[in-house]
mmCIF file of C-alpha atoms and ligand atoms in Angstrom:
data_model
loop_
_atom_site.group_PDB
_atom_site.id
_atom_site.type_symbol
_atom_site.label_atom_id
_atom_site.label_comp_id
_atom_site.label_asym_id
_atom_site.label_seq_id
_atom_site.Cartn_x
_atom_site.Cartn_y
_atom_site.Cartn_z
ATOM 1 C CA MET A 1169 125.400 47.073 165.258
ATOM 2 C CA ALA A 1170 126.790 49.734 162.902
ATOM 3 C CA GLY A 1171 130.319 48.497 163.612
ATOM 4 C CA ASN A 1172 129.291 44.918 162.862
ATOM 5 C CA LEU A 1173 127.757 45.952 159.555
ATOM 6 C CA GLU A 1174 130.920 47.856 158.593
ATOM 7 C CA ARG A 1175 133.030 44.788 159.397
ATOM 8 C CA LEU A 1176 130.674 42.559 157.383
ATOM 9 C CA LYS A 1177 131.017 44.845 154.347
ATOM 10 C CA GLN A 1178 134.787 44.967 154.708
ATOM 11 C CA ARG A 1179 135.060 41.199 154.893
ATOM 12 C CA ILE A 1180 132.910 40.726 151.778
ATOM 13 C CA PRO A 1181 133.980 43.458 149.348
ATOM 14 C CA LEU A 1182 131.128 44.382 146.985
ATOM 15 C CA LEU A 1183 133.192 43.865 143.823
ATOM 16 C CA GLU A 1184 134.348 40.443 144.971
ATOM 17 C CA TYR A 1185 130.760 39.461 145.806
ATOM 18 C CA LEU A 1186 129.500 40.600 142.388
ATOM 19 C CA GLN A 1187 132.260 38.784 140.532
ATOM 20 C CA ARG A 1188 131.614 35.615 142.482
ATOM 21 C CA HIS A 1189 128.044 35.911 141.198
ATOM 22 C CA ASN A 1190 129.217 36.176 137.596
ATOM 23 C CA TRP A 1191 129.125 39.936 137.144
ATOM 24 C CA LYS A 1192 131.739 40.896 134.603
ATOM 25 C CA PRO A 1193 132.850 44.508 134.236
ATOM 26 C CA CYS A 1194 133.190 45.364 130.544
ATOM 27 C CA ARG A 1195 135.257 48.518 130.970
ATOM 28 C CA ALA A 1196 136.649 50.944 133.479
ATOM 29 C CA GLY A 1197 134.600 54.091 133.972
ATOM 30 C CA SER A 1198 135.893 57.300 135.440
ATOM 31 C CA ARG A 1199 137.247 57.698 138.999
ATOM 32 C CA GLN A 1200 138.209 54.075 139.835
ATOM 33 C CA GLU A 1201 134.852 52.807 138.709
ATOM 34 C CA LEU A 1202 134.019 49.625 136.782
ATOM 35 C CA VAL A 1203 131.028 49.437 134.468
ATOM 36 C CA GLY A 1204 129.013 46.413 133.392
ATOM 37 C CA LEU A 1205 125.538 45.153 132.667
ATOM 38 C CA CYS A 1206 123.132 45.643 135.557
ATOM 39 C CA PRO A 1207 122.304 42.403 137.407
ATOM 40 C CA LEU A 1208 119.132 44.033 138.732
ATOM 41 C CA HIS A 1209 117.406 44.860 135.453
ATOM 42 C CA GLN A 1210 117.461 43.714 131.808
ATOM 43 C CA GLU A 1211 119.735 45.824 129.659
ATOM 44 C CA THR A 1212 122.028 45.609 126.662
ATOM 45 C CA HIS A 1213 124.022 48.782 127.267
ATOM 46 C CA PRO A 1214 126.128 48.703 130.460
ATOM 47 C CA SER A 1215 124.991 51.229 133.022
ATOM 48 C CA PHE A 1216 125.888 49.495 136.292
ATOM 49 C CA TYR A 1217 128.794 51.279 138.011
ATOM 50 C CA VAL A 1218 130.834 49.809 140.851
ATOM 51 C CA ASN A 1219 133.239 51.864 142.907
ATOM 52 C CA ALA A 1220 135.510 49.299 144.557
ATOM 53 C CA ALA A 1221 137.230 51.846 146.796
ATOM 54 C CA LYS A 1222 133.955 53.158 148.205
ATOM 55 C CA ASN A 1223 132.346 49.681 148.114
ATOM 56 C CA LEU A 1224 129.262 51.144 146.409
ATOM 57 C CA PHE A 1225 127.241 50.571 143.235
ATOM 58 C CA TYR A 1226 124.909 52.699 141.164
ATOM 59 C CA CYS A 1227 122.872 51.831 138.080
ATOM 60 C CA HIS A 1228 122.026 54.695 135.699
ATOM 61 C CA GLY A 1229 119.482 52.419 134.012
ATOM 62 C CA CYS A 1230 117.220 51.514 136.915
ATOM 63 C CA GLY A 1231 118.394 54.260 139.228
ATOM 64 C CA ARG A 1232 119.197 51.932 142.094
ATOM 65 C CA GLY A 1233 122.357 51.995 144.142
ATOM 66 C CA GLY A 1234 123.922 51.491 147.516
ATOM 67 C CA ASP A 1235 126.191 49.120 149.377
ATOM 68 C CA LEU A 1236 126.544 45.339 149.454
ATOM 69 C CA ILE A 1237 123.595 44.843 151.782
ATOM 70 C CA ARG A 1238 121.374 46.995 149.569
ATOM 71 C CA PHE A 1239 122.490 44.949 146.558
ATOM 72 C CA VAL A 1240 121.588 41.660 148.265
ATOM 73 C CA GLU A 1241 118.182 43.098 149.288
ATOM 74 C CA LEU A 1242 117.400 44.060 145.690
ATOM 75 C CA ASN A 1243 118.975 41.060 143.998
ATOM 76 C CA LEU A 1244 117.528 38.325 146.229
ATOM 77 C CA ASN A 1245 114.407 40.242 147.195
ATOM 78 C CA LEU A 1246 115.197 39.978 150.915
ATOM 79 C CA SER A 1247 114.585 42.368 153.789
ATOM 80 C CA PHE A 1248 117.510 44.263 155.290
ATOM 81 C CA ARG A 1249 117.656 41.870 158.230
ATOM 82 C CA GLU A 1250 117.456 38.790 155.964
ATOM 83 C CA SER A 1251 120.189 40.194 153.730
ATOM 84 C CA VAL A 1252 122.542 40.650 156.669
ATOM 85 C CA ALA A 1253 121.796 37.091 157.854
ATOM 86 C CA HIS A 1254 122.422 35.778 154.314
ATOM 87 C CA LEU A 1255 125.816 37.496 154.166
ATOM 88 C CA GLU A 1256 126.757 36.301 157.645
ATOM 89 C CA ARG A 1257 126.017 32.717 156.598
ATOM 90 C CA GLN A 1258 128.265 33.189 153.564
ATOM 91 C CA LEU A 1259 131.020 34.468 155.792
ATOM 92 C CA ALA A 1260 130.673 31.469 158.103
ATOM 93 C CA ALA A 1261 131.119 29.209 155.054
ATOM 94 C CA ALA A 1262 134.206 31.116 153.897
ATOM 95 C CA PRO A 1263 136.831 29.217 155.946
ATOM 96 C CA LEU A 1264 135.468 25.944 154.542
ATOM 97 C CA ALA A 1265 135.572 27.222 150.951
ATOM 98 C CA GLU A 1266 139.135 28.398 151.520
ATOM 99 C CA LEU A 1267 140.073 25.045 153.045
ATOM 100 C CA LEU A 1268 138.630 23.071 150.134
ATOM 101 C CA THR A 1269 140.306 25.400 147.633
ATOM 102 C CA GLN A 1270 143.660 24.783 149.302
ATOM 103 C CA ALA A 1271 143.051 21.029 149.499
ATOM 104 C CA ALA A 1272 142.159 20.930 145.784
ATOM 105 C CA ALA A 1273 145.266 22.972 144.907
ATOM 106 C CA PHE A 1274 147.436 20.623 146.952
ATOM 107 C CA TYR A 1275 145.975 17.567 145.221
ATOM 108 C CA ARG A 1276 146.487 19.205 141.813
ATOM 109 C CA GLY A 1277 150.139 19.631 142.702
ATOM 110 C CA GLN A 1278 150.441 15.934 143.583
ATOM 111 C CA LEU A 1279 149.069 14.635 140.295
ATOM 112 C CA HIS A 1280 152.289 14.727 138.308
ATOM 113 C CA ARG A 1281 154.400 13.357 141.161
ATOM 114 C CA TYR A 1282 152.662 10.007 141.183
ATOM 115 C CA PRO A 1283 153.033 7.993 137.984
ATOM 116 C CA GLU A 1284 150.195 5.680 139.070
ATOM 117 C CA ALA A 1285 147.795 8.653 138.938
ATOM 118 C CA MET A 1286 148.793 9.654 135.409
ATOM 119 C CA ARG A 1287 148.694 6.011 134.342
ATOM 120 C CA TYR A 1288 145.161 5.767 135.729
ATOM 121 C CA LEU A 1289 144.003 8.852 133.782
ATOM 122 C CA GLU A 1290 145.506 7.369 130.655
ATOM 123 C CA SER A 1291 143.787 4.046 131.302
ATOM 124 C CA ARG A 1292 140.486 5.978 131.373
ATOM 125 C CA GLY A 1293 141.312 7.594 128.035
ATOM 126 C CA LEU A 1294 142.163 11.011 129.456
ATOM 127 C CA ARG A 1295 145.305 12.323 127.763
ATOM 128 C CA ASP A 1296 144.699 16.012 127.089
ATOM 129 C CA ALA A 1297 146.959 17.859 129.567
ATOM 130 C CA ALA A 1298 145.114 21.167 129.078
ATOM 131 C CA LEU A 1299 141.798 19.487 129.842
ATOM 132 C CA ILE A 1300 143.186 17.788 132.962
ATOM 133 C CA GLU A 1301 144.307 21.229 134.112
ATOM 134 C CA GLU A 1302 141.004 22.862 133.180
ATOM 135 C CA LEU A 1303 138.975 20.298 135.128
ATOM 136 C CA GLY A 1304 141.262 20.884 138.127
ATOM 137 C CA ILE A 1305 142.020 17.175 138.419
ATOM 138 C CA GLY A 1306 144.370 16.198 141.225
ATOM 139 C CA TYR A 1307 145.592 13.134 143.067
ATOM 140 C CA ALA A 1308 145.334 12.181 146.728
ATOM 141 C CA PRO A 1309 148.138 9.735 147.499
ATOM 142 C CA GLY A 1310 146.944 9.675 151.132
ATOM 143 C CA GLY A 1311 148.913 10.533 154.213
ATOM 144 C CA ASN A 1312 150.124 14.029 153.343
ATOM 145 C CA LEU A 1313 147.134 16.404 153.120
ATOM 146 C CA ARG A 1314 146.655 16.798 156.868
ATOM 147 C CA HIS A 1315 150.221 18.016 157.428
ATOM 148 C CA HIS A 1316 150.009 20.402 154.503
ATOM 149 C CA LEU A 1317 146.752 22.029 155.668
ATOM 150 C CA ALA A 1318 147.829 22.112 159.319
ATOM 151 C CA ALA A 1319 151.007 23.919 158.230
ATOM 152 C CA LEU A 1320 148.779 26.506 156.498
ATOM 153 C CA GLY A 1321 147.143 27.139 159.872
ATOM 154 C CA HIS A 1322 143.916 25.162 159.588
ATOM 155 C CA SER A 1323 142.762 23.483 162.782
ATOM 156 C CA LEU A 1324 142.237 19.731 162.951
ATOM 157 C CA ASP A 1325 138.634 20.457 163.954
ATOM 158 C CA LEU A 1326 138.072 22.259 160.683
ATOM 159 C CA LEU A 1327 139.665 19.388 158.705
ATOM 160 C CA LEU A 1328 137.559 16.867 160.580
ATOM 161 C CA GLY A 1329 134.401 18.947 160.135
ATOM 162 C CA ALA A 1330 135.051 19.157 156.412
ATOM 163 C CA GLY A 1331 135.527 15.397 156.243
ATOM 164 C CA LEU A 1332 139.066 15.730 154.868
ATOM 165 C CA ILE A 1333 140.432 13.633 157.740
ATOM 166 C CA ASN A 1334 138.800 10.851 159.718
ATOM 167 C CA HIS A 1335 138.551 10.477 163.478
ATOM 168 C CA GLN A 1336 141.913 8.701 163.584
ATOM 169 C CA GLY A 1337 143.411 11.837 162.022
ATOM 170 C CA ARG A 1338 144.183 10.129 158.721
ATOM 171 C CA ASP A 1339 143.470 11.648 155.301
ATOM 172 C CA ALA A 1340 140.012 10.626 154.101
ATOM 173 C CA PHE A 1341 141.105 10.474 150.461
ATOM 174 C CA CYS A 1342 143.762 7.867 149.768
ATOM 175 C CA ARG A 1343 144.891 6.722 146.308
ATOM 176 C CA ARG A 1344 142.107 8.637 144.621
ATOM 177 C CA VAL A 1345 141.941 10.900 141.590
ATOM 178 C CA ILE A 1346 140.304 14.123 142.775
ATOM 179 C CA PHE A 1347 137.861 16.406 140.949
ATOM 180 C CA PRO A 1348 136.829 19.682 142.659
ATOM 181 C CA LEU A 1349 133.071 20.349 142.638
ATOM 182 C CA ARG A 1350 131.847 23.932 142.616
ATOM 183 C CA GLN A 1351 128.865 26.031 143.439
ATOM 184 C CA ARG A 1352 128.809 29.600 142.198
ATOM 185 C CA ASN A 1353 132.501 29.359 141.355
ATOM 186 C CA GLN A 1354 133.488 28.231 144.849
ATOM 187 C CA ILE A 1355 134.748 24.744 145.578
ATOM 188 C CA VAL A 1356 132.144 23.109 147.822
ATOM 189 C CA ASN A 1357 133.104 19.447 147.616
ATOM 190 C CA LEU A 1358 135.702 17.033 146.283
ATOM 191 C CA TYR A 1359 135.014 13.833 144.383
ATOM 192 C CA GLY A 1360 137.608 11.094 144.709
ATOM 193 C CA ARG A 1361 137.784 8.145 142.300
ATOM 194 C CA SER A 1362 139.708 5.229 143.760
ATOM 195 C CA ILE A 1363 142.488 3.905 141.578
ATOM 196 C CA GLY A 1364 142.886 0.871 143.845
ATOM 197 C CA ALA A 1365 140.647 -1.719 145.458
ATOM 198 C CA ALA A 1366 138.629 0.716 147.636
ATOM 199 C CA PHE A 1367 135.004 1.585 146.816
ATOM 200 C CA PRO A 1368 135.249 3.559 143.569
ATOM 201 C CA HIS A 1369 133.339 6.740 144.451
ATOM 202 C CA ARG A 1370 133.787 9.055 147.387
ATOM 203 C CA LEU A 1371 132.475 12.545 148.143
ATOM 204 C CA LEU A 1372 132.938 14.638 151.248
ATOM 205 C CA PRO A 1373 129.811 14.524 153.449
ATOM 206 C CA ARG A 1374 128.234 17.718 152.101
ATOM 207 C CA SER A 1375 126.286 19.043 149.117
ATOM 208 C CA LYS A 1376 127.672 18.029 145.722
ATOM 209 C CA GLY A 1377 127.026 21.585 144.550
ATOM 210 C CA ASP A 1378 126.103 22.709 141.046
ATOM 211 C CA LEU A 1379 125.871 20.485 138.031
ATOM 212 C CA PHE A 1380 129.507 19.906 137.149
ATOM 213 C CA ALA A 1381 131.164 22.829 135.353
ATOM 214 C CA TRP A 1382 127.814 24.587 135.160
ATOM 215 C CA GLU A 1383 129.505 27.968 134.702
ATOM 216 C CA ALA A 1384 130.828 26.732 131.371
ATOM 217 C CA VAL A 1385 127.937 24.489 130.310
ATOM 218 C CA SER A 1386 124.911 26.653 131.154
ATOM 219 C CA ARG A 1387 125.247 28.704 127.941
ATOM 220 C CA PHE A 1388 124.223 25.683 125.819
ATOM 221 C CA SER A 1389 120.608 25.117 124.826
ATOM 222 C CA THR A 1390 121.289 21.403 124.267
ATOM 223 C CA ILE A 1391 122.926 19.541 127.105
ATOM 224 C CA ILE A 1392 124.341 16.068 127.537
ATOM 225 C CA LEU A 1393 123.912 14.698 131.052
ATOM 226 C CA ALA A 1394 126.438 11.973 131.874
ATOM 227 C CA GLU A 1395 126.595 9.805 134.972
ATOM 228 C CA GLY A 1396 130.256 10.066 135.930
ATOM 229 C CA LEU A 1397 133.103 12.545 135.692
ATOM 230 C CA PHE A 1398 135.228 10.268 133.508
ATOM 231 C CA ASP A 1399 132.313 10.099 131.078
ATOM 232 C CA LEU A 1400 132.252 13.881 131.088
ATOM 233 C CA ALA A 1401 136.016 14.127 130.681
ATOM 234 C CA VAL A 1402 136.182 11.938 127.559
ATOM 235 C CA LEU A 1403 133.152 13.690 126.087
ATOM 236 C CA TRP A 1404 134.755 17.111 126.600
ATOM 237 C CA GLN A 1405 137.935 15.700 125.116
ATOM 238 C CA ALA A 1406 135.976 14.547 122.064
ATOM 239 C CA GLY A 1407 134.521 18.057 121.663
ATOM 240 C CA PHE A 1408 131.171 17.633 123.432
ATOM 241 C CA ARG A 1409 131.689 20.615 125.718
ATOM 242 C CA ASN A 1410 127.956 20.808 126.394
ATOM 243 C CA THR A 1411 128.254 17.809 128.728
ATOM 244 C CA THR A 1412 127.562 18.107 132.434
ATOM 245 C CA CYS A 1413 127.225 15.579 135.214
ATOM 246 C CA ALA A 1414 125.378 15.248 138.529
ATOM 247 C CA ILE A 1415 127.892 12.674 139.884
ATOM 248 C CA GLY A 1416 125.630 9.640 139.751
ATOM 249 C CA THR A 1417 122.077 9.308 138.536
ATOM 250 C CA HIS A 1418 120.476 11.542 141.177
ATOM 251 C CA VAL A 1419 119.841 15.145 140.169
ATOM 252 C CA THR A 1420 119.218 17.398 143.189
ATOM 253 C CA PRO A 1421 116.321 19.910 143.130
ATOM 254 C CA ALA A 1422 118.853 22.777 142.829
ATOM 255 C CA GLN A 1423 120.513 21.028 139.869
ATOM 256 C CA LEU A 1424 117.103 20.499 138.262
ATOM 257 C CA ASP A 1425 116.496 24.247 138.569
ATOM 258 C CA GLN A 1426 119.786 24.800 136.766
ATOM 259 C CA LEU A 1427 118.737 22.581 133.853
ATOM 260 C CA CYS A 1428 115.479 24.541 133.678
ATOM 261 C CA ASP A 1429 117.127 27.971 133.642
ATOM 262 C CA GLN A 1430 116.733 28.115 129.843
ATOM 263 C CA PRO A 1431 113.188 27.564 128.586
ATOM 264 C CA GLY A 1432 112.784 24.588 126.245
ATOM 265 C CA ARG A 1433 116.291 23.320 126.784
ATOM 266 C CA ALA A 1434 117.021 19.883 125.291
ATOM 267 C CA VAL A 1435 118.697 17.316 127.541
ATOM 268 C CA TYR A 1436 120.239 14.055 126.363
ATOM 269 C CA ILE A 1437 120.622 11.570 129.191
ATOM 270 C CA VAL A 1438 123.597 9.281 128.556
ATOM 271 C CA PHE A 1439 123.865 6.981 131.577
ATOM 272 C CA ASP A 1440 125.568 3.604 131.806
ATOM 273 C CA GLN A 1441 123.946 0.761 129.872
ATOM 274 C CA ASP A 1442 124.074 -1.814 132.652
ATOM 275 C CA GLU A 1443 123.352 -5.481 132.021
ATOM 276 C CA ASN A 1444 121.014 -5.393 135.027
ATOM 277 C CA GLN A 1445 119.103 -2.397 133.607
ATOM 278 C CA ALA A 1446 119.907 -0.185 136.639
ATOM 279 C CA GLY A 1447 121.228 2.658 134.481
ATOM 280 C CA GLN A 1448 118.359 2.387 132.024
ATOM 281 C CA GLN A 1449 115.778 2.491 134.794
ATOM 282 C CA ALA A 1450 117.476 5.494 136.416
ATOM 283 C CA SER A 1451 117.475 7.186 132.988
ATOM 284 C CA ARG A 1452 113.752 6.631 132.499
ATOM 285 C CA LEU A 1453 112.827 7.909 135.968
ATOM 286 C CA LEU A 1454 115.008 10.977 135.586
ATOM 287 C CA ALA A 1455 113.729 11.608 132.056
ATOM 288 C CA GLN A 1456 110.140 11.645 133.328
ATOM 289 C CA ARG A 1457 111.114 14.069 136.090
ATOM 290 C CA LEU A 1458 112.916 16.400 133.674
ATOM 291 C CA ALA A 1459 110.044 16.261 131.183
ATOM 292 C CA ARG A 1460 107.590 17.230 133.917
ATOM 293 C CA ALA A 1461 109.823 20.244 134.580
ATOM 294 C CA GLY A 1462 109.392 21.317 130.935
ATOM 295 C CA LEU A 1463 112.637 20.075 129.393
ATOM 296 C CA ALA A 1464 112.821 18.311 126.020
ATOM 297 C CA VAL A 1465 114.371 15.020 127.125
ATOM 298 C CA ARG A 1466 115.887 12.200 125.130
ATOM 299 C CA ILE A 1467 117.614 9.055 126.325
ATOM 300 C CA ALA A 1468 120.659 8.120 124.269
ATOM 301 C CA GLN A 1469 121.502 4.422 123.938
ATOM 302 C CA LEU A 1470 125.054 3.188 123.895
ATOM 303 C CA PRO A 1471 125.929 -0.431 123.106
ATOM 304 C CA MET A 1472 125.027 -2.793 125.976
ATOM 305 C CA GLY A 1473 127.445 -2.698 128.880
ATOM 306 C CA GLN A 1474 128.976 0.618 127.827
ATOM 307 C CA ASP A 1475 129.127 4.066 129.338
ATOM 308 C CA PRO A 1476 130.527 7.055 127.401
ATOM 309 C CA ASN A 1477 133.949 6.493 128.949
ATOM 310 C CA SER A 1478 134.212 2.816 127.985
ATOM 311 C CA TYR A 1479 132.599 3.547 124.606
ATOM 312 C CA PHE A 1480 135.361 5.970 123.638
ATOM 313 C CA LEU A 1481 138.005 3.709 125.192
ATOM 314 C CA ALA A 1482 136.722 0.898 122.969
ATOM 315 C CA GLY A 1483 137.524 3.087 119.968
ATOM 316 C CA ALA A 1484 134.320 5.010 119.315
ATOM 317 C CA THR A 1485 134.727 8.378 117.587
ATOM 318 C CA ALA A 1486 132.902 11.679 118.029
ATOM 319 C CA ALA A 1487 130.899 10.754 114.906
ATOM 320 C CA ASP A 1488 129.853 7.443 116.496
ATOM 321 C CA PHE A 1489 128.674 9.269 119.597
ATOM 322 C CA THR A 1490 126.830 11.878 117.523
ATOM 323 C CA GLY A 1491 125.096 8.929 115.850
ATOM 324 C CA CYS A 1492 123.930 7.696 119.271
ATOM 325 C CA LEU A 1493 122.560 11.158 120.057
ATOM 326 C CA GLN A 1494 120.749 11.324 116.720
ATOM 327 C CA GLN A 1495 119.103 7.973 117.371
ATOM 328 C CA ALA A 1496 118.071 8.953 120.893
ATOM 329 C CA ARG A 1497 114.365 8.535 121.410
ATOM 330 C CA PRO A 1498 112.215 11.346 122.736
ATOM 331 C CA LEU A 1499 110.286 10.456 125.820
HETATM 332 ZN ZN1 LIG B 1229 119.895 48.599 136.780
#
């Protein structure tokens, strides 16, 4: 038991765990220590010390300290046994996170080798190279991911379990632009947009994770919720960095909690304006759900038949879009 716990703590270093959960050291203290704001109590002056070599923390503000397991107990309010189980589950998920990270990196590397991929991005109005990089956009030509990941030592079972290959052993993503989806800074899924005749949208068969780019967007008190990632991309490109996306019109309960993590937050829903009213109806249902959760919701109207992506492609400017937001009706 004691040996197992030691191994667990070695495989998940405390500092790495804290940083994955958004703890940012603000300076180095004495004796190989890092100091930052305490995640366990409210404070403005950093008093949370982490010794990476000893794998221990101590907070001079709230007087609490210990190892990784103690931190999880305090932070998640779990018992010792539950904390160990929680960390073991994280460890079990680690090979998958690593696999998806390597798949996403491989696809990123393919993007500039296939002119059809760059042409597709351009046809969707996405031209800002820095933004393409920032969003982690890649391209799956099909037929080469399996060999790459197998060469890195991943078993075919793992690839199959992740949904990256199908039962015939072929790459699941073929001729698709790839966006990595994250949860707590780890890649947990990949979204592939077909650039050919195949069904446009494809996700791996697992959770779609956080609201897209939530690490960057959560600081805003007013949020634009778009339906698709190309909507988000053109909105970011036009300066609306407070845009996030749930990949489709369905917001998961965990994503709803994220929207609610700032009291009184304002959310503008900007879904597709479909001729058949599907987008509008989805907007209304979601708006009611968000309002019940205490958010200040408005539904923004674009011209009929448009989504943010096509709206900007048709020549709309940031000022035009701001006009749509200003005219958005409260619920
Ligand atoms: Zn503290």
